[in-house]
Short mmCIF file of C-alpha atoms and ligand atoms in Angstrom, two decimals:
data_model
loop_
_atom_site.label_atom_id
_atom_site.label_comp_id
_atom_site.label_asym_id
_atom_site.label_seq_id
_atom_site.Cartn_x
_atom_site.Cartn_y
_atom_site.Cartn_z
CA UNK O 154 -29.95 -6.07 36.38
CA UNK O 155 -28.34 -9.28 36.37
CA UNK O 156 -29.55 -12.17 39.15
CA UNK O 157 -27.21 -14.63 40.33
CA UNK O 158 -28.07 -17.68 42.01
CA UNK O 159 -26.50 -20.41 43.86
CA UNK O 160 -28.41 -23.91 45.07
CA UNK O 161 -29.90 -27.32 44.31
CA UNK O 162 -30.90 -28.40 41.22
CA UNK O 163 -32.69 -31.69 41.66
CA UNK O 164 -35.48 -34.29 40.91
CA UNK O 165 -38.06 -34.35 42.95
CA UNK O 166 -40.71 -37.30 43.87
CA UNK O 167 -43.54 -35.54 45.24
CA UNK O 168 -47.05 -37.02 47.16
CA UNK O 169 -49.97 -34.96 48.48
CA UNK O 170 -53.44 -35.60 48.91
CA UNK O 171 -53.72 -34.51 45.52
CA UNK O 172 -51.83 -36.63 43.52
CA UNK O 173 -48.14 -38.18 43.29
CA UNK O 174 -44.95 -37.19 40.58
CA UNK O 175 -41.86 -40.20 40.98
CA UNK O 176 -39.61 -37.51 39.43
CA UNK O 177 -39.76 -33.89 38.06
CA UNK O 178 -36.73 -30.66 38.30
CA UNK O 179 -36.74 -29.45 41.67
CA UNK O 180 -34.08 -27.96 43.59
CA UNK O 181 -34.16 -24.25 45.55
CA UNK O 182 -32.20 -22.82 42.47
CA UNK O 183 -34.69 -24.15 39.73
CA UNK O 184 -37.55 -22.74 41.39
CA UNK O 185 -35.58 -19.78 42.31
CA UNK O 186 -34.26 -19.03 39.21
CA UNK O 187 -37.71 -19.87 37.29
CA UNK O 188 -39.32 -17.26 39.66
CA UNK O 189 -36.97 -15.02 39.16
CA UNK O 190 -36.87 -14.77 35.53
CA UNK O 191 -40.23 -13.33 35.21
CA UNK O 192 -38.24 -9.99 36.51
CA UNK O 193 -35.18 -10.03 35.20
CA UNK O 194 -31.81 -12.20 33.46
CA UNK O 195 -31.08 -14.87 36.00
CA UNK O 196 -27.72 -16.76 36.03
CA UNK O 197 -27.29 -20.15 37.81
CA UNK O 198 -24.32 -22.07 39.59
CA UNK O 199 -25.14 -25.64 40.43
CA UNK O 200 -24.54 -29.16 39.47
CA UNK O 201 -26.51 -31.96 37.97
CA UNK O 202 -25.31 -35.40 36.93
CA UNK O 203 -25.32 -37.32 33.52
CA UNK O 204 -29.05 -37.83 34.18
CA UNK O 205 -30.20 -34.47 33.86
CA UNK O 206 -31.26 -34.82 30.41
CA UNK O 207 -32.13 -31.66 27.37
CA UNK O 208 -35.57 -32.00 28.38
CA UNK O 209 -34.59 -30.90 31.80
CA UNK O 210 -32.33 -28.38 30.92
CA UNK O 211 -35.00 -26.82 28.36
CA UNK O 212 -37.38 -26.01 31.11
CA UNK O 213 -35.02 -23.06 32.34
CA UNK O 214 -33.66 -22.62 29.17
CA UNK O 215 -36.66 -21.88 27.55
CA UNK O 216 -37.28 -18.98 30.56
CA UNK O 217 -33.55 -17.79 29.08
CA UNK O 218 -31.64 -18.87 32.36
CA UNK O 219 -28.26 -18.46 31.59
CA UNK O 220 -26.75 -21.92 32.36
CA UNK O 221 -23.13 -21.16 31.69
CA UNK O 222 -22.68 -21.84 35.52
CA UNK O 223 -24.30 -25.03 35.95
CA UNK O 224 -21.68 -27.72 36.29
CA UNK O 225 -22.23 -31.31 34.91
CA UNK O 226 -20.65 -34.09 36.82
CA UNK O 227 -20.10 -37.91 36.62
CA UNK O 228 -22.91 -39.21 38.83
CA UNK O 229 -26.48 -38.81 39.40
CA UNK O 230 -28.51 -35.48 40.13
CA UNK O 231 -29.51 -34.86 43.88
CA UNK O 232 -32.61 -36.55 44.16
CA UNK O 233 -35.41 -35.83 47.27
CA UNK O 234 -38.23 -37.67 47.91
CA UNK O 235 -40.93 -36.13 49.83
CA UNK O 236 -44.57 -36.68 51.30
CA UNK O 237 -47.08 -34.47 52.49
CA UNK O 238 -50.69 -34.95 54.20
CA UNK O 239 -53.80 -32.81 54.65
CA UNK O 240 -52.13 -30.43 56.68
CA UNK O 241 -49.80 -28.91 53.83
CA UNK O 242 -47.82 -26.74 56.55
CA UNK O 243 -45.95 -30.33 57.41
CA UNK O 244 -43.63 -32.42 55.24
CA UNK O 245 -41.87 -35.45 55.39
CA UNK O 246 -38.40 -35.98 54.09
CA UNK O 247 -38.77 -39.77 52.53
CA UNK O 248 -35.56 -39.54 50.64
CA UNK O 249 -32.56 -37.29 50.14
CA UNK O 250 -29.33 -38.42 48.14
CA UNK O 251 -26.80 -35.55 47.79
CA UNK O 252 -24.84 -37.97 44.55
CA UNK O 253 -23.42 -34.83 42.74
CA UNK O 254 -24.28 -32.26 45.11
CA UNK O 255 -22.03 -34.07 48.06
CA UNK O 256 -19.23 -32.53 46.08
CA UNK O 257 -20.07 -29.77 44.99
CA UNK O 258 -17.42 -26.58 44.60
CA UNK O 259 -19.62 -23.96 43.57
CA UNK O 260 -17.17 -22.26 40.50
CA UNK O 261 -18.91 -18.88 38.71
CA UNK O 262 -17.64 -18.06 35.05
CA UNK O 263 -16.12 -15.16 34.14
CA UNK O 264 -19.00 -13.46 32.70
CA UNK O 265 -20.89 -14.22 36.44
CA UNK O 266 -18.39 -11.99 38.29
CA UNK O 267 -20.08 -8.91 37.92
CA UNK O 268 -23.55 -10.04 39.18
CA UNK O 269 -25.25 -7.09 41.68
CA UNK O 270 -27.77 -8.91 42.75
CA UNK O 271 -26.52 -12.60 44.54
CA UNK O 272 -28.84 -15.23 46.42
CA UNK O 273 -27.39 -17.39 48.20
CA UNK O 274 -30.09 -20.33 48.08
CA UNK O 275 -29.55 -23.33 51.29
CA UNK O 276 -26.18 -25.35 51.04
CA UNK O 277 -22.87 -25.33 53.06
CA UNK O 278 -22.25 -21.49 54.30
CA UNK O 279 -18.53 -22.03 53.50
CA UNK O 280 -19.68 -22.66 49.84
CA UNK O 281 -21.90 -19.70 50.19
CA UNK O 282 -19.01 -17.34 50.98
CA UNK O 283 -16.77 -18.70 48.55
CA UNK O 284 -19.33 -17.69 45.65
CA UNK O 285 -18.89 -13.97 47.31
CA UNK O 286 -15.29 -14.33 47.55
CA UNK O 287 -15.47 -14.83 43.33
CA UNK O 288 -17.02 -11.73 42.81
CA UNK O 289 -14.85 -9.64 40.77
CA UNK O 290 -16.62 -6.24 42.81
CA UNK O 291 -18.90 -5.99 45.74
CA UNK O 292 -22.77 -6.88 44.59
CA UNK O 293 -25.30 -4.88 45.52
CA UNK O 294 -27.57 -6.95 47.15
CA UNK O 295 -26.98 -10.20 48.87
CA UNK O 296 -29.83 -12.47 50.24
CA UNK O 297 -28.92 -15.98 51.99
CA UNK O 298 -31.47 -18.85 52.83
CA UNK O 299 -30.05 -21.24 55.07
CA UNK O 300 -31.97 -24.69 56.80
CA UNK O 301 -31.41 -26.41 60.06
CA UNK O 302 -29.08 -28.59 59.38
CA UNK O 303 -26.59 -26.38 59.01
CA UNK O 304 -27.59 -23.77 61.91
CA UNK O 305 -27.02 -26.71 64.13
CA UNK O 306 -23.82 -28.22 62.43
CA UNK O 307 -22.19 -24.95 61.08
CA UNK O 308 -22.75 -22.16 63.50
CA UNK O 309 -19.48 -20.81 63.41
CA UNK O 310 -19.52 -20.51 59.34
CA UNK O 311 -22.62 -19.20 59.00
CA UNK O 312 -22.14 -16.58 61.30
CA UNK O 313 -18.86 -15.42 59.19
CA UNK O 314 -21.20 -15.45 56.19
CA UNK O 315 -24.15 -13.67 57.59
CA UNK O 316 -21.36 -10.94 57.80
CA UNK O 317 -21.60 -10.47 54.20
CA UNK O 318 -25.52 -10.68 53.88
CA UNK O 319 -27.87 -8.09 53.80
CA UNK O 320 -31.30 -9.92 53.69
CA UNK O 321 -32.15 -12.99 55.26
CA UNK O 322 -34.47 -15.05 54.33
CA UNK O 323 -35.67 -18.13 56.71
CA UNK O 324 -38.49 -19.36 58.17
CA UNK O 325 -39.83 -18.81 62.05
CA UNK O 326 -38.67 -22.28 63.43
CA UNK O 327 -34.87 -21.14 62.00
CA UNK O 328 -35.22 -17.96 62.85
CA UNK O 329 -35.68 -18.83 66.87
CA UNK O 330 -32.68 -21.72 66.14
CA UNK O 331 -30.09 -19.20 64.79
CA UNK O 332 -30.61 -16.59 67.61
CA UNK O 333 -32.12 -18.90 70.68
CA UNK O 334 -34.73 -16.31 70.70
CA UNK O 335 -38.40 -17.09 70.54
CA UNK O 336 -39.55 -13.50 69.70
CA UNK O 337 -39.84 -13.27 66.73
CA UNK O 338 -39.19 -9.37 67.18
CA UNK O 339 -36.12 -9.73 69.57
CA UNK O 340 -34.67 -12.62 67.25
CA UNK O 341 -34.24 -9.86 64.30
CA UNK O 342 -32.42 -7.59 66.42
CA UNK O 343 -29.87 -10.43 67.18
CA UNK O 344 -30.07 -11.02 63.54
CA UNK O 345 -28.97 -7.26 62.94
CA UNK O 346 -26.07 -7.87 65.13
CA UNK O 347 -24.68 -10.68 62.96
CA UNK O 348 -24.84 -8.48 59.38
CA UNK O 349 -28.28 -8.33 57.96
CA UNK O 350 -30.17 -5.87 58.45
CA UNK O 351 -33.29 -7.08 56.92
CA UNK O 352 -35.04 -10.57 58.13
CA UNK O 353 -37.70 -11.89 55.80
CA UNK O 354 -39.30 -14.94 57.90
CA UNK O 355 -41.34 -16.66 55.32
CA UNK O 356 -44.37 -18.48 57.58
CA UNK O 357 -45.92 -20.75 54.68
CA UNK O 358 -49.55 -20.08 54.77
CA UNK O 359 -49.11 -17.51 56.57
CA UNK O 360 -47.52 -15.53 54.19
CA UNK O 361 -44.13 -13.05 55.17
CA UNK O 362 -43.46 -10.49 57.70
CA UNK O 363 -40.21 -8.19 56.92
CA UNK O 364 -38.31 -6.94 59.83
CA UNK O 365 -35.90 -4.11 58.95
CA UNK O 366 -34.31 -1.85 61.07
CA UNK O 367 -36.44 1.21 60.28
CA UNK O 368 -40.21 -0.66 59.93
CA UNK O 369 -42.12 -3.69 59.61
CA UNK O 370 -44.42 -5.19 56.77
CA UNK O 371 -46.29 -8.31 56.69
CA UNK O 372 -47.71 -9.68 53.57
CA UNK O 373 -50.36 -12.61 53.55
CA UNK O 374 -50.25 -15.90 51.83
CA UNK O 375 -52.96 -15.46 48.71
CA UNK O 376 -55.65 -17.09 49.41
CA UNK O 377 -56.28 -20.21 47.11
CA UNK O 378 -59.15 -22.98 47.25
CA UNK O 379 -56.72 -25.95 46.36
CA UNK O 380 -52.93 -26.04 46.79
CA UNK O 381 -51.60 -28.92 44.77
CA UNK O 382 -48.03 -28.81 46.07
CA UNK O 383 -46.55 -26.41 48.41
CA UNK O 384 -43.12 -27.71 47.61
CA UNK O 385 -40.47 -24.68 46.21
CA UNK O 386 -42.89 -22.13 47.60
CA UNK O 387 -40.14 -20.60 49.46
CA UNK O 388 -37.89 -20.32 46.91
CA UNK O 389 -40.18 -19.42 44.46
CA UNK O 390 -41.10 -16.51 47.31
CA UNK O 391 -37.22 -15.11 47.04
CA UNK O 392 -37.35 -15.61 43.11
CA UNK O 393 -39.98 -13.18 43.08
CA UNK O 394 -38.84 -10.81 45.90
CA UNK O 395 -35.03 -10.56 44.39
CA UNK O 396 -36.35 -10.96 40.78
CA UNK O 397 -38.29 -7.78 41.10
CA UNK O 398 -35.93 -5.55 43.35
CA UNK O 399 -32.93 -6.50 40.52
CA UNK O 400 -35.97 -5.08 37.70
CA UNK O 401 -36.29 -2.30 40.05
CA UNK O 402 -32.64 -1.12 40.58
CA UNK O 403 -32.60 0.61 43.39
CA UNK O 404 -33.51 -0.91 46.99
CA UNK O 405 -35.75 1.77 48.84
CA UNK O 406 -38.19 0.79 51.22
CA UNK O 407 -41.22 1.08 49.04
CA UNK O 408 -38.79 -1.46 46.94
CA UNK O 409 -38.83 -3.80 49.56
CA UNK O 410 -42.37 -3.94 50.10
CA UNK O 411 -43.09 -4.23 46.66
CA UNK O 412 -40.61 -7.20 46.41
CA UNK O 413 -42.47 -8.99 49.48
CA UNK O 414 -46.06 -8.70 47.22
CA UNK O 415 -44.26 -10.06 44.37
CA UNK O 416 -42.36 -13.06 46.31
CA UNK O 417 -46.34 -13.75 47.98
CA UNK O 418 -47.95 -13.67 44.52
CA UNK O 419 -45.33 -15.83 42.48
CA UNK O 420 -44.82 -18.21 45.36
CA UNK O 421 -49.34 -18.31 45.30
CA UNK O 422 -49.05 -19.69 41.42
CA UNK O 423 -45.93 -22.53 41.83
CA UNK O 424 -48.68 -24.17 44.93
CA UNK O 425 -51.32 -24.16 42.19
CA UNK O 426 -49.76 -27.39 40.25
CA UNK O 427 -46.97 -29.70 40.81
CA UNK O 428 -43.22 -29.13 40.96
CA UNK O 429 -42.65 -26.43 38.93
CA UNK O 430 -44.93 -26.88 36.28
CA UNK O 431 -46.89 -23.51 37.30
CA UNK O 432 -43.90 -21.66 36.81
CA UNK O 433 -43.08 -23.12 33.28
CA UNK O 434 -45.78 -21.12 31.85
CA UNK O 435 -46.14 -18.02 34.42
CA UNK O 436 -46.49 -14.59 32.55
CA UNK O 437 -45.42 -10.96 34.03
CA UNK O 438 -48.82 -10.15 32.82
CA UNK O 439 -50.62 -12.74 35.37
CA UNK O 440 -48.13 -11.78 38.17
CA UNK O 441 -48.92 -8.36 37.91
CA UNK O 442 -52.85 -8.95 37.89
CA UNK O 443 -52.72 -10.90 41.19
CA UNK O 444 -50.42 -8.56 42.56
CA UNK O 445 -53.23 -6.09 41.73
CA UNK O 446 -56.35 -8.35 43.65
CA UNK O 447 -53.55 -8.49 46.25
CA UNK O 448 -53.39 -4.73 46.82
CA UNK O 449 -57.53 -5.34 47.12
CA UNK O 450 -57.02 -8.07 49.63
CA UNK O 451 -54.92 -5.90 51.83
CA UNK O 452 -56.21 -2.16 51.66
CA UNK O 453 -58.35 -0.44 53.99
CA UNK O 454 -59.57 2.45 55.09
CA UNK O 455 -58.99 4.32 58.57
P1 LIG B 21 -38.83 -25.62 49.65
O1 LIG B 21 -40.16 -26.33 49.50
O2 LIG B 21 -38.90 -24.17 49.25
O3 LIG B 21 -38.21 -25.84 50.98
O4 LIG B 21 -37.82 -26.26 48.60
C1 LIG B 21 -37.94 -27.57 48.15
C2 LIG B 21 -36.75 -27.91 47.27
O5 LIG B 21 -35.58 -27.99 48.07
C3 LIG B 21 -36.92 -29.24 46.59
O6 LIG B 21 -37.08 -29.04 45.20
C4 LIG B 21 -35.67 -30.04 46.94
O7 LIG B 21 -35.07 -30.61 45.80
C5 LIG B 21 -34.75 -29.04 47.59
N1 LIG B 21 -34.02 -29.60 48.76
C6 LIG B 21 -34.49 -30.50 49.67
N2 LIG B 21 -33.53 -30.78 50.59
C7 LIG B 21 -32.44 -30.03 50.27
C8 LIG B 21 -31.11 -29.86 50.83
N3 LIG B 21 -30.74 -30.54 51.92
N4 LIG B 21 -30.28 -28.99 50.23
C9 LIG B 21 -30.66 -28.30 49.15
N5 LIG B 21 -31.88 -28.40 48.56
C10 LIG B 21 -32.76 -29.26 49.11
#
Protein backbone atom coordinates (compact mmCIF):
# COMPACT_ATOMS: atom_id res chain seq x y z
CA UNK A 1 0.00 0.00 0.00
CA UNK A 2 0.92 3.36 -0.91
CA UNK A 3 3.73 5.39 1.44
CA UNK A 4 3.60 8.97 1.70
CA UNK A 5 6.27 11.07 2.88
CA UNK A 6 6.89 14.53 3.88
CA UNK A 7 10.63 16.15 4.71
CA UNK A 8 14.01 17.47 3.59
CA UNK A 9 15.49 16.82 0.57
CA UNK A 10 19.02 18.17 0.68
CA UNK A 11 22.83 18.07 -0.05
CA UNK A 12 24.79 16.99 2.36
CA UNK A 13 28.73 17.67 3.14
CA UNK A 14 29.67 14.95 5.30
CA UNK A 15 33.27 14.27 7.48
CA UNK A 16 34.08 11.25 9.66
CA UNK A 17 37.10 9.60 10.56
CA UNK A 18 36.61 7.76 7.54
CA UNK A 19 36.60 9.98 4.87
CA UNK A 20 34.87 13.41 3.71
CA UNK A 21 31.84 14.03 0.73
CA UNK A 22 31.53 18.29 0.00
CA UNK A 23 28.06 17.38 -1.38
CA UNK A 24 25.78 14.31 -1.98
CA UNK A 25 21.37 13.97 -1.66
CA UNK A 26 20.56 13.96 1.83
CA UNK A 27 17.57 15.08 3.50
CA UNK A 28 15.17 12.85 6.11
CA UNK A 29 12.76 12.27 3.08
CA UNK A 30 15.52 10.93 0.60
CA UNK A 31 16.72 8.51 2.98
CA UNK A 32 13.28 7.87 4.09
CA UNK A 33 11.81 7.37 1.01
CA UNK A 34 14.95 5.27 -0.41
CA UNK A 35 14.42 2.96 2.66
CA UNK A 36 11.18 2.72 2.20
CA UNK A 37 10.95 1.66 -1.28
CA UNK A 38 12.52 -1.61 -0.72
CA UNK A 39 8.81 -2.42 0.82
CA UNK A 40 6.55 -0.78 -0.98
CA UNK A 41 5.47 2.50 -3.67
CA UNK A 42 6.68 5.55 -1.85
CA UNK A 43 5.41 9.08 -2.77
CA UNK A 44 7.33 12.27 -1.77
CA UNK A 45 6.38 16.02 -0.94
CA UNK A 46 9.35 18.29 -0.67
CA UNK A 47 11.24 20.98 -2.38
CA UNK A 48 14.58 21.36 -4.01
CA UNK A 49 15.97 24.35 -5.89
CA UNK A 50 17.26 24.85 -9.55
CA UNK A 51 20.39 23.01 -8.36
CA UNK A 52 19.02 19.75 -7.82
CA UNK A 53 20.07 18.44 -11.03
CA UNK A 54 18.63 14.80 -13.22
CA UNK A 55 21.43 13.11 -11.71
CA UNK A 56 19.95 13.82 -8.36
CA UNK A 57 16.59 13.22 -9.12
CA UNK A 58 17.57 9.72 -10.83
CA UNK A 59 18.80 8.33 -7.60
CA UNK A 60 15.08 8.02 -6.26
CA UNK A 61 13.78 7.74 -9.48
CA UNK A 62 15.54 4.87 -10.38
CA UNK A 63 14.07 3.16 -6.81
CA UNK A 64 10.50 4.30 -8.66
CA UNK A 65 9.77 7.15 -6.03
CA UNK A 66 6.96 8.82 -7.29
CA UNK A 67 8.13 12.49 -7.48
CA UNK A 68 4.92 14.07 -8.61
CA UNK A 69 5.02 15.85 -5.11
CA UNK A 70 8.34 17.23 -5.03
CA UNK A 71 8.15 20.94 -5.67
CA UNK A 72 10.95 22.83 -7.59
CA UNK A 73 11.61 26.35 -6.56
CA UNK A 74 13.73 29.42 -7.57
CA UNK A 75 16.69 29.13 -5.20
CA UNK A 76 19.09 26.71 -3.95
CA UNK A 77 18.40 23.19 -2.25
CA UNK A 78 18.73 23.07 1.66
CA UNK A 79 22.17 22.39 2.16
CA UNK A 80 23.77 20.87 5.78
CA UNK A 81 27.09 20.57 6.54
CA UNK A 82 28.09 18.23 9.16
CA UNK A 83 31.17 16.68 11.11
CA UNK A 84 31.58 13.79 13.13
CA UNK A 85 34.60 12.27 15.31
CA UNK A 86 35.50 8.84 16.70
CA UNK A 87 32.67 8.71 18.82
CA UNK A 88 29.93 8.37 15.96
CA UNK A 89 26.99 8.77 18.66
CA UNK A 90 27.97 12.79 18.47
CA UNK A 91 27.63 15.21 15.56
CA UNK A 92 28.32 18.57 14.82
CA UNK A 93 26.08 20.84 12.87
CA UNK A 94 28.88 22.94 10.69
CA UNK A 95 26.32 24.34 8.36
CA UNK A 96 22.59 24.50 7.77
CA UNK A 97 20.92 26.87 5.07
CA UNK A 98 17.13 26.32 4.83
CA UNK A 99 17.28 28.48 0.90
CA UNK A 100 14.15 26.65 -0.50
CA UNK A 101 13.07 24.85 2.43
CA UNK A 102 12.58 28.37 4.54
CA UNK A 103 9.47 28.52 2.43
CA UNK A 104 8.27 25.71 2.06
CA UNK A 105 4.17 24.99 1.83
CA UNK A 106 4.09 21.42 1.72
CA UNK A 107 1.15 20.96 -1.34
CA UNK A 108 0.22 16.94 -2.12
CA UNK A 109 -1.26 16.22 -5.73
CA UNK A 110 -4.32 14.85 -6.32
CA UNK A 111 -3.28 11.40 -6.88
CA UNK A 112 -1.38 11.71 -3.09
CA UNK A 113 -4.74 12.18 -1.31
CA UNK A 114 -5.51 8.77 -0.79
CA UNK A 115 -2.17 7.70 0.82
CA UNK A 116 -2.86 5.12 4.10
CA UNK A 117 0.22 5.11 5.23
CA UNK A 118 1.73 9.04 6.04
CA UNK A 119 5.20 9.95 7.75
CA UNK A 120 5.54 12.90 8.80
CA UNK A 121 9.51 13.27 8.60
CA UNK A 122 11.07 16.62 11.04
CA UNK A 123 9.90 20.17 9.82
CA UNK A 124 7.40 22.80 11.19
CA UNK A 125 4.38 20.73 13.02
CA UNK A 126 1.95 23.29 11.49
CA UNK A 127 3.25 22.07 8.04
CA UNK A 128 2.95 18.59 9.33
CA UNK A 129 -0.78 18.94 10.04
CA UNK A 130 -1.55 20.72 7.04
CA UNK A 131 -0.29 17.61 4.88
CA UNK A 132 -3.10 15.63 7.11
CA UNK A 133 -5.55 18.25 6.65
CA UNK A 134 -5.07 17.41 2.51
CA UNK A 135 -5.96 14.03 2.87
CA UNK A 136 -8.96 13.38 0.92
CA UNK A 137 -9.89 10.32 3.85
CA UNK A 138 -8.36 9.44 7.13
CA UNK A 139 -4.88 7.31 6.52
CA UNK A 140 -4.31 4.48 8.24
CA UNK A 141 -1.24 4.96 9.82
CA UNK A 142 0.46 8.13 10.75
CA UNK A 143 4.09 8.31 12.14
CA UNK A 144 5.73 11.88 13.00
CA UNK A 145 9.54 12.54 13.71
CA UNK A 146 10.05 15.76 15.17
CA UNK A 147 13.77 17.48 16.52
CA UNK A 148 14.47 19.93 19.23
CA UNK A 149 14.18 22.82 17.76
CA UNK A 150 10.85 22.72 17.39
CA UNK A 151 9.86 20.94 20.86
CA UNK A 152 11.37 24.01 22.35
CA UNK A 153 9.99 26.71 19.86
CA UNK A 154 6.60 25.03 18.89
CA UNK A 155 5.16 23.28 21.86
CA UNK A 156 1.82 24.37 21.46
CA UNK A 157 1.66 23.07 17.59
CA UNK A 158 3.12 20.05 18.06
CA UNK A 159 1.01 19.06 20.69
CA UNK A 160 -2.20 19.77 18.30
CA UNK A 161 -0.42 17.52 15.81
CA UNK A 162 0.61 14.70 18.02
CA UNK A 163 -3.30 14.57 18.26
CA UNK A 164 -3.41 13.14 14.92
CA UNK A 165 -0.34 10.71 15.24
CA UNK A 166 -0.30 7.31 16.07
CA UNK A 167 3.49 6.41 16.22
CA UNK A 168 6.15 8.49 17.29
CA UNK A 169 9.26 8.26 16.41
CA UNK A 170 12.19 10.34 18.33
CA UNK A 171 15.11 9.81 19.99
CA UNK A 172 15.73 9.55 24.08
CA UNK A 173 17.16 13.16 24.55
CA UNK A 174 13.56 14.41 22.73
CA UNK A 175 11.71 12.10 24.22
CA UNK A 176 12.63 13.47 28.01
CA UNK A 177 12.29 17.29 26.23
CA UNK A 178 8.69 16.78 24.95
CA UNK A 179 7.33 15.28 28.27
CA UNK A 180 9.98 16.79 31.05
CA UNK A 181 10.22 13.24 32.03
CA UNK A 182 13.49 11.43 32.36
CA UNK A 183 11.97 7.87 32.44
CA UNK A 184 12.05 6.75 29.66
CA UNK A 185 8.98 4.46 30.73
CA UNK A 186 6.90 7.30 32.43
CA UNK A 187 7.75 9.72 29.38
CA UNK A 188 5.61 7.23 27.00
CA UNK A 189 2.73 7.30 29.16
CA UNK A 190 2.70 11.19 28.90
CA UNK A 191 3.25 10.55 25.30
CA UNK A 192 -0.05 8.37 25.25
CA UNK A 193 -1.83 11.23 26.75
CA UNK A 194 -1.00 13.59 23.87
CA UNK A 195 -2.33 10.97 20.86
CA UNK A 196 0.16 8.29 20.12
CA UNK A 197 -0.06 5.43 21.39
CA UNK A 198 3.09 3.92 20.23
CA UNK A 199 6.70 5.64 21.03
CA UNK A 200 9.58 4.29 19.00
CA UNK A 201 12.79 6.02 20.73
CA UNK A 202 15.47 5.29 18.26
CA UNK A 203 18.94 5.26 20.62
CA UNK A 204 21.61 5.16 17.66
CA UNK A 205 23.89 2.38 18.51
CA UNK A 206 21.85 1.26 20.66
CA UNK A 207 19.35 0.23 18.46
CA UNK A 208 15.16 0.86 19.29
CA UNK A 209 12.95 0.08 22.11
CA UNK A 210 9.00 0.30 21.23
CA UNK A 211 6.74 1.37 23.94
CA UNK A 212 3.06 0.63 23.21
CA UNK A 213 0.36 0.56 25.41
CA UNK A 214 -0.07 -3.22 25.61
CA UNK A 215 4.00 -4.37 25.57
CA UNK A 216 7.44 -3.48 25.02
CA UNK A 217 10.17 -4.61 22.39
CA UNK A 218 13.64 -3.56 22.04
CA UNK A 219 15.62 -4.29 19.01
CA UNK A 220 19.54 -3.86 18.90
CA UNK A 221 21.65 -1.86 16.59
CA UNK A 222 23.40 -4.72 14.13
CA UNK A 223 26.49 -5.08 14.96
CA UNK A 224 29.04 -3.82 12.25
CA UNK A 225 33.02 -3.61 12.37
CA UNK A 226 33.18 -0.14 10.52
CA UNK A 227 30.40 2.46 10.26
CA UNK A 228 31.32 4.87 7.51
CA UNK A 229 28.58 7.42 8.17
CA UNK A 230 25.86 7.24 10.63
CA UNK A 231 24.16 10.16 9.01
CA UNK A 232 20.17 9.30 7.77
CA UNK A 233 20.29 6.26 10.03
CA UNK A 234 17.20 7.39 11.63
CA UNK A 235 15.34 7.97 8.83
CA UNK A 236 16.47 5.22 7.04
CA UNK A 237 15.22 3.27 10.50
CA UNK A 238 11.39 4.66 9.84
CA UNK A 239 11.84 3.93 5.96
CA UNK A 240 12.20 0.47 6.86
CA UNK A 241 9.76 0.22 9.84
CA UNK A 242 6.75 2.08 7.76
CA UNK A 243 8.01 0.59 4.43
CA UNK A 244 7.36 -2.87 5.69
CA UNK A 245 4.10 -2.39 7.88
CA UNK A 246 2.50 -0.52 4.44
CA UNK A 247 3.85 -4.22 2.52
CA UNK A 248 2.23 -5.83 5.37
CA UNK A 249 -1.29 -4.21 5.47
CA UNK A 250 -2.47 -4.71 8.51
CA UNK A 251 -0.80 -3.26 11.86
CA UNK A 252 -0.91 -6.15 14.54
CA UNK A 253 1.56 -6.39 17.09
CA UNK A 254 3.64 -9.10 15.56
CA UNK A 255 3.52 -6.25 12.62
CA UNK A 256 5.08 -3.90 14.71
CA UNK A 257 7.83 -5.93 15.83
CA UNK A 258 8.57 -7.06 12.58
CA UNK A 259 8.69 -3.39 11.33
CA UNK A 260 11.26 -2.49 14.28
CA UNK A 261 13.75 -5.59 12.78
CA UNK A 262 13.32 -4.19 9.46
CA UNK A 263 13.88 -0.30 10.42
CA UNK A 264 17.31 -1.91 12.60
CA UNK A 265 18.48 -3.89 9.55
CA UNK A 266 17.96 -1.18 6.71
CA UNK A 267 19.14 1.61 8.95
CA UNK A 268 22.59 -1.22 9.66
CA UNK A 269 23.31 -1.05 5.60
CA UNK A 270 22.85 3.11 4.91
CA UNK A 271 25.99 3.35 8.07
CA UNK A 272 27.97 0.95 5.89
CA UNK A 273 28.95 3.78 3.12
CA UNK A 274 28.39 7.38 2.73
CA UNK A 275 25.20 9.39 2.33
CA UNK A 276 22.99 7.28 0.79
CA UNK A 277 25.01 5.47 -1.46
CA UNK A 278 24.24 2.04 0.51
CA UNK A 279 20.78 2.48 -0.13
CA UNK A 280 21.15 3.15 -3.96
CA UNK A 281 21.85 -0.39 -4.49
CA UNK A 282 20.05 -2.21 -1.35
CA UNK A 283 18.05 -5.40 -2.44
CA UNK A 284 14.83 -6.95 -0.50
CA UNK A 285 16.85 -10.02 -0.92
CA UNK A 286 19.91 -8.64 1.36
CA UNK A 287 17.39 -7.03 3.81
CA UNK A 288 15.71 -10.07 4.35
CA UNK A 289 19.05 -12.17 4.91
CA UNK A 290 20.23 -9.82 7.70
CA UNK A 291 16.95 -9.68 9.07
CA UNK A 292 17.42 -13.49 9.23
CA UNK A 293 21.25 -13.34 11.20
CA UNK A 294 19.23 -10.78 13.19
CA UNK A 295 16.62 -13.25 14.43
CA UNK A 296 20.12 -15.37 15.32
CA UNK A 297 21.54 -12.43 17.14
CA UNK A 298 18.52 -12.08 19.32
CA UNK A 299 17.01 -15.66 20.09
CA UNK A 300 17.45 -17.67 23.05
CA UNK A 301 16.45 -20.26 24.87
CA UNK A 302 14.76 -20.34 28.49
P1 LIG B 1 19.55 11.91 10.63
O1 LIG B 1 21.02 11.55 10.59
O2 LIG B 1 18.64 10.72 10.53
O3 LIG B 1 19.23 12.82 11.77
O4 LIG B 1 19.23 12.76 9.32
C1 LIG B 1 20.18 13.51 8.65
C2 LIG B 1 19.52 14.28 7.53
O5 LIG B 1 18.69 15.30 8.08
C3 LIG B 1 20.54 14.97 6.65
O6 LIG B 1 20.53 14.36 5.37
C4 LIG B 1 20.13 16.44 6.62
O7 LIG B 1 20.06 16.94 5.30
C5 LIG B 1 18.77 16.47 7.28
N1 LIG B 1 18.59 17.64 8.17
C6 LIG B 1 19.53 18.23 8.96
N2 LIG B 1 19.00 19.28 9.62
C7 LIG B 1 17.69 19.35 9.27
C8 LIG B 1 16.58 20.23 9.61
N3 LIG B 1 16.75 21.24 10.47
N4 LIG B 1 15.38 19.97 9.05
C9 LIG B 1 15.21 18.95 8.21
N5 LIG B 1 16.19 18.09 7.83
C10 LIG B 1 17.42 18.29 8.35
Amino acid sequence: MSLLVVGSVAFDAIETPHGSVPRTLGGAASYFALAASNFTPVRLVGVVGDDFGKQDEQILRRRRIDLEGLERAPGKTFFWAGRYNQNMNERTTLVTELNVFANFNPKLPESYRDSPYVFLANIDPTLQRSVLQQARRKPKLVALDTMNYWIERTPAELRETLKHTQILMINDDETRQITGEHNLLRAAKHIFKMGPKTLVIKRGEHGALMVHNRFLFSVPAFPLEEVHDPTGAGDSFAGGFMGYLASAGSITDESLKRAMVYGSVVGSFTVERFGVDRLKTLTRHEIDARAKLFSRLTAFKL
